[in-house]
Short mmCIF file of C-alpha atoms and ligand atoms in Angstrom, two decimals:
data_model
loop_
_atom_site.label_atom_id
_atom_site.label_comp_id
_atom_site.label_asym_id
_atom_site.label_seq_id
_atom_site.Cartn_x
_atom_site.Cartn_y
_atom_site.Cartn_z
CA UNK A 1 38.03 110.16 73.58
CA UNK A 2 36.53 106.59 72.44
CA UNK A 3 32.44 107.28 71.12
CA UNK A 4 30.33 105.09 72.37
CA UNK A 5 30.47 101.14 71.13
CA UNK A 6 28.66 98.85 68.54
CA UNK A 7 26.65 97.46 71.49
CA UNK A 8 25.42 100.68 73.12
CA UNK A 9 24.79 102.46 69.51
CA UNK A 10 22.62 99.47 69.03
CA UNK A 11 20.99 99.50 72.60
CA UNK A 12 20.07 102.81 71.65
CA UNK A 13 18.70 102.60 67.96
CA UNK A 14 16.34 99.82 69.72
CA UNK A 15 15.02 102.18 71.61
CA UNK A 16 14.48 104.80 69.36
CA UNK A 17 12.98 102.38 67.07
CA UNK A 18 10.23 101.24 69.46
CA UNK A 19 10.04 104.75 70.56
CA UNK A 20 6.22 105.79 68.63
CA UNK A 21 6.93 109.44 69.75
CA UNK A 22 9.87 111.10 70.31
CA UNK A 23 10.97 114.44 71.69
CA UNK A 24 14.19 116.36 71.09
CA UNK A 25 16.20 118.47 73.57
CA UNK A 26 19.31 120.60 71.78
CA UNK A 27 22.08 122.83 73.36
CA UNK A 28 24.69 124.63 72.58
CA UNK A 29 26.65 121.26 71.89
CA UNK A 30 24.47 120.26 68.67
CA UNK A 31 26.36 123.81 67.28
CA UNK A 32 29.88 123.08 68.79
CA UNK A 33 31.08 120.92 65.15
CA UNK A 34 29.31 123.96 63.21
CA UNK A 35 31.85 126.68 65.06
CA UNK A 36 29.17 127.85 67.18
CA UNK A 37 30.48 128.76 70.66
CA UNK A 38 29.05 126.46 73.62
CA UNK A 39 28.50 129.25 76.71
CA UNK A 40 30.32 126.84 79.18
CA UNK A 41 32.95 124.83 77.34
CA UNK A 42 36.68 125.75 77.44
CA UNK A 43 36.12 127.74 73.99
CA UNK A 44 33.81 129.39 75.98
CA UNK A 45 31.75 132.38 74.74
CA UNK A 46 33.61 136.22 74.54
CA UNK A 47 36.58 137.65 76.15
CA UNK A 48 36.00 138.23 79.97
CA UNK A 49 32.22 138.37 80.26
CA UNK A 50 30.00 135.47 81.04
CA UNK A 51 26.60 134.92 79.18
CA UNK A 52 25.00 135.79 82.90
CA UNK A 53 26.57 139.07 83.01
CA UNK A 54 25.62 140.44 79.68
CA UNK A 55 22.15 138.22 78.96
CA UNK A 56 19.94 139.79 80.98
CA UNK A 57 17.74 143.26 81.36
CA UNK A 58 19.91 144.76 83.88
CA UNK A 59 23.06 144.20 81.24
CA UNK A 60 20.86 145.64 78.86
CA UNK A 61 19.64 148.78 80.89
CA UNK A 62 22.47 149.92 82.18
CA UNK A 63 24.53 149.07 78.69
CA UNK A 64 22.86 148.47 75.57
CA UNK A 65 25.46 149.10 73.40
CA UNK A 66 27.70 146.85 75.21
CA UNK A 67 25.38 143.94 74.93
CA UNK A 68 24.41 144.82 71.63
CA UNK A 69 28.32 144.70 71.00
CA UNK A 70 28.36 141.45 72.17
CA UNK A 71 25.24 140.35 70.65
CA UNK A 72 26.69 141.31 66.58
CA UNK A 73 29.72 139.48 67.86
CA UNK A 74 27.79 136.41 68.13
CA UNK A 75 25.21 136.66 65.24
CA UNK A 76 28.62 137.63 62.86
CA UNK A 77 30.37 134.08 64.08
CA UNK A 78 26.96 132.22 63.75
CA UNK A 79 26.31 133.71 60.27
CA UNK A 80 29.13 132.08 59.25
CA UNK A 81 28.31 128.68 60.18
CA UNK A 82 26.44 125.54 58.70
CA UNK A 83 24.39 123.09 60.30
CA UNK A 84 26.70 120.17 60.86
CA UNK A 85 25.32 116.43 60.19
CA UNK A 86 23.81 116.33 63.78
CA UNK A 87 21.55 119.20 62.86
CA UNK A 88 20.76 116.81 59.26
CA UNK A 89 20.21 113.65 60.84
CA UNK A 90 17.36 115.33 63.68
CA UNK A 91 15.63 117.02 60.51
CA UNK A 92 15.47 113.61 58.70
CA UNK A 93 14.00 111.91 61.47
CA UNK A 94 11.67 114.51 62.12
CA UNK A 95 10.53 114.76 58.11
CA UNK A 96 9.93 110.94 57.99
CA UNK A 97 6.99 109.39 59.17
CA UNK A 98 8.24 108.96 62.95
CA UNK A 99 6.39 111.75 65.48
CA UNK A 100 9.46 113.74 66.58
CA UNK A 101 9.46 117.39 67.61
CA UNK A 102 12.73 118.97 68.23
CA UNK A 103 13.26 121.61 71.23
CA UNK A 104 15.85 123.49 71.11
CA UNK A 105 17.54 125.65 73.80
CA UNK A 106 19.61 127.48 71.05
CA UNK A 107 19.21 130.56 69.32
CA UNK A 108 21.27 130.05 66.34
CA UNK A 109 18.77 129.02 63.62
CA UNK A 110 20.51 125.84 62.67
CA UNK A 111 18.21 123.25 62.90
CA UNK A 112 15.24 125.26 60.82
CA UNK A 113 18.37 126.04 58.55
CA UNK A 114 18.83 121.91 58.34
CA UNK A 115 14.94 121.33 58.24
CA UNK A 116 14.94 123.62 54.89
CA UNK A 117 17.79 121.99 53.28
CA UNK A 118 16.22 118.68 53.99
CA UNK A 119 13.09 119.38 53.08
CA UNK A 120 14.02 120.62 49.94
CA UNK A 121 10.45 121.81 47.51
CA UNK A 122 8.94 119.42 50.45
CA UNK A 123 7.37 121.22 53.73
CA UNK A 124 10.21 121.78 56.25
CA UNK A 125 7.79 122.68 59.38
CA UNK A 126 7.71 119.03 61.11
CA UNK A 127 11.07 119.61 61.76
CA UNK A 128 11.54 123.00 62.74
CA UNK A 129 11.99 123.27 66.46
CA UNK A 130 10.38 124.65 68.87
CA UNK A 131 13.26 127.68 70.28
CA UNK A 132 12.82 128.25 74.17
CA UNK A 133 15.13 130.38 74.39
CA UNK A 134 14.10 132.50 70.90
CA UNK A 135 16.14 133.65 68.22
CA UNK A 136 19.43 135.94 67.84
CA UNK A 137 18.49 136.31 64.08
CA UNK A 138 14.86 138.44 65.50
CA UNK A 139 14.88 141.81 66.88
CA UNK A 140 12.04 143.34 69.28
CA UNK A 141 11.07 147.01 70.40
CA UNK A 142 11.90 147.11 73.68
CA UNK A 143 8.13 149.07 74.00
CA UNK A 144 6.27 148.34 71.59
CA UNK A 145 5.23 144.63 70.31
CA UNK A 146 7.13 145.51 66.98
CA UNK A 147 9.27 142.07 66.22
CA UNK A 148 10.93 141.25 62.85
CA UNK A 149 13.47 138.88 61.50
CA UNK A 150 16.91 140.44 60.99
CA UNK A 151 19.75 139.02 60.32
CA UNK A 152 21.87 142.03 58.11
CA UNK A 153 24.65 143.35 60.32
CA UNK A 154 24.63 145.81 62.58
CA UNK A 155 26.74 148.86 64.03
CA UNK A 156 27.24 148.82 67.54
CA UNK A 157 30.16 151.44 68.13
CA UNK A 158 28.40 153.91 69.07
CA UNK A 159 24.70 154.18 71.42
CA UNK A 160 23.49 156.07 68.13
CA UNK A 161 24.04 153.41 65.98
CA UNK A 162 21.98 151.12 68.26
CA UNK A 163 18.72 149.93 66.14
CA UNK A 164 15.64 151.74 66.96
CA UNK A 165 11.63 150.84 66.80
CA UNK A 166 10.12 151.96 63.32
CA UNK A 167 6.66 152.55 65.14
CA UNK A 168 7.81 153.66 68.28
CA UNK A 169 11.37 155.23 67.77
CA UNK A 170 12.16 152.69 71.23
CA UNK A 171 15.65 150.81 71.12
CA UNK A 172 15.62 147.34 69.37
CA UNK A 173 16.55 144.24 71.13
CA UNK A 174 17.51 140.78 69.99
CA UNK A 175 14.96 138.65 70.27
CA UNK A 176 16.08 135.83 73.02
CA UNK A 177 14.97 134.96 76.54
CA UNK A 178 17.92 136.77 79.15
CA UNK A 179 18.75 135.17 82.30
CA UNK A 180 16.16 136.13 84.82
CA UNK A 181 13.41 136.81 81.71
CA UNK A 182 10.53 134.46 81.56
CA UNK A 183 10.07 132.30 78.65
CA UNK A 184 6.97 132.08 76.48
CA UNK A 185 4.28 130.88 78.05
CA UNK A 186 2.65 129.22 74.83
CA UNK A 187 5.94 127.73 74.07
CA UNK A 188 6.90 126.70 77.62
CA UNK A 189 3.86 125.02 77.85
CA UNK A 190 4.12 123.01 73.97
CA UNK A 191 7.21 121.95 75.18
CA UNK A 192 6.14 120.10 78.11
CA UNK A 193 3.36 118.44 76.29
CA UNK A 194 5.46 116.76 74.10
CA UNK A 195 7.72 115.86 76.50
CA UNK A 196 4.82 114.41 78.72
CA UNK A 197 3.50 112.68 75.53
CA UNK A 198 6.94 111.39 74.00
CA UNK A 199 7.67 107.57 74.42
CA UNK A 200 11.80 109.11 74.65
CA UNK A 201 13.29 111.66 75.04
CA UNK A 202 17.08 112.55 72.96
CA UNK A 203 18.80 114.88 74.45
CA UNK A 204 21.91 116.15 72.72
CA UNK A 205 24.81 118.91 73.43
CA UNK A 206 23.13 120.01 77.24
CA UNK A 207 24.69 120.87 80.56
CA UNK A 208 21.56 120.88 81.35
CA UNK A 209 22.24 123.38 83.92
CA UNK A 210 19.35 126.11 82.69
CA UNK A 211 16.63 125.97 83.56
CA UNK A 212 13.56 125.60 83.06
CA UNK A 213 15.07 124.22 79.63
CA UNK A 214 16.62 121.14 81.21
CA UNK A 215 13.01 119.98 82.93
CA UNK A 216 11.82 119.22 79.77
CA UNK A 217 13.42 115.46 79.87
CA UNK A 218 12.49 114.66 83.10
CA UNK A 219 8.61 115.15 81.74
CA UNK A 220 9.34 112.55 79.72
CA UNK A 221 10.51 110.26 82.83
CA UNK A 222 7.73 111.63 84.87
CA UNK A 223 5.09 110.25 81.92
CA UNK A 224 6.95 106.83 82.31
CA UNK A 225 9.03 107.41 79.02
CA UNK A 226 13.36 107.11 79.08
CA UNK A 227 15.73 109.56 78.23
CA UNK A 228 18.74 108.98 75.85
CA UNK A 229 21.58 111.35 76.12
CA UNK A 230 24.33 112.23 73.59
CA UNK A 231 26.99 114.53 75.02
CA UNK A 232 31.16 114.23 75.27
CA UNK A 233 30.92 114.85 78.97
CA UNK A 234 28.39 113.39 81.51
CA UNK A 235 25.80 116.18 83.31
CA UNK A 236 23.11 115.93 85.65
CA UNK A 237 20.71 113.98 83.39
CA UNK A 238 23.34 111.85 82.49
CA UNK A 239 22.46 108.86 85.95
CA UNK A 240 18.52 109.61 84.45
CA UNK A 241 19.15 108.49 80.97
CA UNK A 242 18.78 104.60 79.95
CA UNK A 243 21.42 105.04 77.62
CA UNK A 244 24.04 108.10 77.81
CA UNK A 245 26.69 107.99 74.70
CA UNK A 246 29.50 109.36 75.04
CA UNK A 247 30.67 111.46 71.83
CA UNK A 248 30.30 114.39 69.82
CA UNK A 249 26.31 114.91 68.10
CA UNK A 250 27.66 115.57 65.19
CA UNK A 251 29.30 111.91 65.02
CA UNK A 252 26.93 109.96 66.44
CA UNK A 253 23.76 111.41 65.64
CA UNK A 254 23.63 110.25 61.93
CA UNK A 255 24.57 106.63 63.04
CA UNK A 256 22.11 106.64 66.01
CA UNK A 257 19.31 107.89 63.94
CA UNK A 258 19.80 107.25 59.94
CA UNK A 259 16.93 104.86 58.77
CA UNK A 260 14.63 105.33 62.01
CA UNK A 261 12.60 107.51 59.91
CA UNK A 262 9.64 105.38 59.88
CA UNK A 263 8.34 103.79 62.56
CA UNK A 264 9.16 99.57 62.57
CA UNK A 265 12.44 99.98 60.90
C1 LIG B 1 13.53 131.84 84.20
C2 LIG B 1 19.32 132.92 75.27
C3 LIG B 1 11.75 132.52 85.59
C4 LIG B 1 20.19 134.10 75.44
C5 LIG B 1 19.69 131.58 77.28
C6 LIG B 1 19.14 132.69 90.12
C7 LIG B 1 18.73 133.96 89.74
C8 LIG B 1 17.95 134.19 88.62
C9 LIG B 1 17.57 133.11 87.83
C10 LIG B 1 18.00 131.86 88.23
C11 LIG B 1 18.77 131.63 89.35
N1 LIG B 1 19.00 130.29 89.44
C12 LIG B 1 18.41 129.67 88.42
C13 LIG B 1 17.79 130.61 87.70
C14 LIG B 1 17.03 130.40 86.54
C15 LIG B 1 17.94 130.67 85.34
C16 LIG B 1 18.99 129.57 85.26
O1 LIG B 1 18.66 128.46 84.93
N2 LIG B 1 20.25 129.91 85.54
C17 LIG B 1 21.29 128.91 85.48
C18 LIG B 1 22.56 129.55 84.92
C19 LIG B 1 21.48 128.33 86.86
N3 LIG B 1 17.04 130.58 84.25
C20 LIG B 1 16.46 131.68 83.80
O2 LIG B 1 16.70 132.81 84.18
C21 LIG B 1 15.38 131.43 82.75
N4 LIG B 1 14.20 132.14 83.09
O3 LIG B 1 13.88 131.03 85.00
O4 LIG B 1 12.38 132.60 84.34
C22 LIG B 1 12.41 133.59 86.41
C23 LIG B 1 11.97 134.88 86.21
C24 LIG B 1 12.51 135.89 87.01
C25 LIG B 1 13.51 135.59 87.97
C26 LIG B 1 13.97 134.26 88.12
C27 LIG B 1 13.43 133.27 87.34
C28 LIG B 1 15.85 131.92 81.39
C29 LIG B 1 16.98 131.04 80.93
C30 LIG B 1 17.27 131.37 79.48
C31 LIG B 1 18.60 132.11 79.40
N5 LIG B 1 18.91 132.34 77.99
N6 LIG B 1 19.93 131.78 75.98
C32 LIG B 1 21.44 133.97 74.61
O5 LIG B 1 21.71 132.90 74.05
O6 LIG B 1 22.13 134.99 74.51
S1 LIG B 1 20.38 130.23 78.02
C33 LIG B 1 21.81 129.88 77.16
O7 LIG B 1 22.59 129.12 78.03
C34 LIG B 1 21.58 129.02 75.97
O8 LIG B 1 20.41 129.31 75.28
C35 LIG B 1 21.55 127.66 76.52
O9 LIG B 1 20.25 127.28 76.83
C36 LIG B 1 22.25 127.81 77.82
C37 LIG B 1 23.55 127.07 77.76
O10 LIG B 1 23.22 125.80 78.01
P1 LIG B 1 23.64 124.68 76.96
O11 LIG B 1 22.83 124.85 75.73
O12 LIG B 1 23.55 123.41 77.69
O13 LIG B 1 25.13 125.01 76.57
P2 LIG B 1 26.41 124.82 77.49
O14 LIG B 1 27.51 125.59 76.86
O15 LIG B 1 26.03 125.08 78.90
O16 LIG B 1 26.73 123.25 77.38
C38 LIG B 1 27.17 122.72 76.15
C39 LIG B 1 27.05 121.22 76.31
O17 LIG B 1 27.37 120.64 75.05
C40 LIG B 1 28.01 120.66 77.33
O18 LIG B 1 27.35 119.67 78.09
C41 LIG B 1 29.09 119.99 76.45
O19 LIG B 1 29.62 118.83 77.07
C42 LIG B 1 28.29 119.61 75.26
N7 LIG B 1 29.06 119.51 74.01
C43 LIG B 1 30.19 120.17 73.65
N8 LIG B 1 30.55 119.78 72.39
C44 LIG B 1 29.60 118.90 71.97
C45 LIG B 1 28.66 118.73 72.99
N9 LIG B 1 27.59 117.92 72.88
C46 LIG B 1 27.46 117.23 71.73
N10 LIG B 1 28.32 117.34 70.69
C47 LIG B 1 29.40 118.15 70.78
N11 LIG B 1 30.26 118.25 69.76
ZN1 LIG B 2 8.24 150.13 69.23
#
């Protein structure tokens, strides 16, 4: 597949660099180049199940250690990956001087993993994202309001092996937003704002089929800002965006946004 050319890439950089605040979107595709499985693509996520039939309460009730099965098979894979130079090239932009907030629909930790490493001894938190959709690397009782990081792994073989509440003895569950599960209210909310307030919005490796994840851009529109996609195949935002650049994140993303870090350049 040709990327995008010289002329678009620069179409786009000129927006971005007029752009005084900018919000993020991420998806799955922002993993894809760090071996993270998208949930749609044709590398599509585990064996026979879809993501619809196994994240959500109902998988979870009437299986637990099915979707917990599923759930160690994922965190293993992810624990294994990097963040690829997509993930560096959103943290730089967010750690220069440029308002940027990333929002991210995934749950695989990558781009606070990239905002550490390029942060370095500096503060990493302007560019750690905001996760809609939460985080496989946190557990939570499934009573209590018990949550914890946890990334070690886990036996799922058997329904006794399944982890279990220190305070209330309930079962554990990860800590992500299932299909049919509300999101955070708080979070839902910050997300929006920034949209509403952003001057663009870049929205990398979406389907933008989830909602109400892929809303978030068209705040942006809504607020009289554009929207600048990055994604190897089009999707519904793609006849919304100014600019829509056809390519993998990981390839473009450093060459869109390297040197943007401060407003002017
Ligand atoms: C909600 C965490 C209110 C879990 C996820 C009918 C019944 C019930 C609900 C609904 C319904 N119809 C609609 C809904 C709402 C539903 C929804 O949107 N369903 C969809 C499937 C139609 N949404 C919800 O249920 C949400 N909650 O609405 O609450 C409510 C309450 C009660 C009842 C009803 C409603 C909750 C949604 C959150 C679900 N949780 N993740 C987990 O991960 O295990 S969503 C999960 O799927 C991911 O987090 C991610 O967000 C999403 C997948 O989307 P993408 O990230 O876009 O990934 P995808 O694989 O689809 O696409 C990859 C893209 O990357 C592609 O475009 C590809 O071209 C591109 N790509 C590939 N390689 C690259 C690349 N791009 C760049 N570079 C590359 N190299
Ligand atoms: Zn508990």
């Amino acid at each position: 597949m040709a990327g995008p050319d010289a002329a678009e890439l620069d179409r786009a950089r000129g927006l971005l660099a007029g752009a005084d605040t900018i919000c993020v979107l991420t998806g799955a595709g922002v993993s894809a180049e760090s071996g993270v499985p998208t949930f749609r693509g044709e590398s599509g996520l585990w064996k026979s199940h879809s993501p619809e039939d196994l994240a959500t309460p109902h998988a979870f009730r009437r299986d637990p250690r099915l979707v917990w099965e599923w759930y160690e098979w994922r965190r293993e894979t992810i624990r294994a990956c990097r963040p690829n130079a997509g993930h560096g090239a959103l943290a730089r932009l967010a750690l220069g001087s440029r308002r940027v907030r990333i929002v991210t629909q995934n749950v695989d930790g990558l781009h606070e993993e990239a905002a550490r490493k390029v942060a370095g001894a500096g503060d990493p938190s302007p560019a750690l994202p905001l996760e809609l959709h939460g985080s496989i690397f946190r557990v939570r009782c499934t009573s209590c309001s018990y949550r914890v990081s946890h990334r070690h792994p886990l036996r799922t073989e058997t329904p006794e092996d399944l982890p279990r509440c220190p305070l209330c003895s309930a079962l554990l569950r990860p800590d992500v937003v299932w299909f049919g599960e509300s999101l955070d209210p708080e979070i839902l909310s910050e997300a929006f704002r920034v949209a509403r307030e952003a001057d663009l919005c870049l929205v990398a490796g979406t389907s933008a089929l989830v909602q109400p994840a892929a809303s978030v851009p068209l705040a942006t529109l809504d607020a009289g800002g554009v929207v600048v996609e990055v994604n190897p195949t089009e999707t519904p935002l793609t006849r919304l965006a100014r600019i829509s650049l056809r390519g993998p994140s990981g390839e473009i993303l450093p060459g869109l946004l390297d040197g943007l870090e401060t407003p002017g350049t």
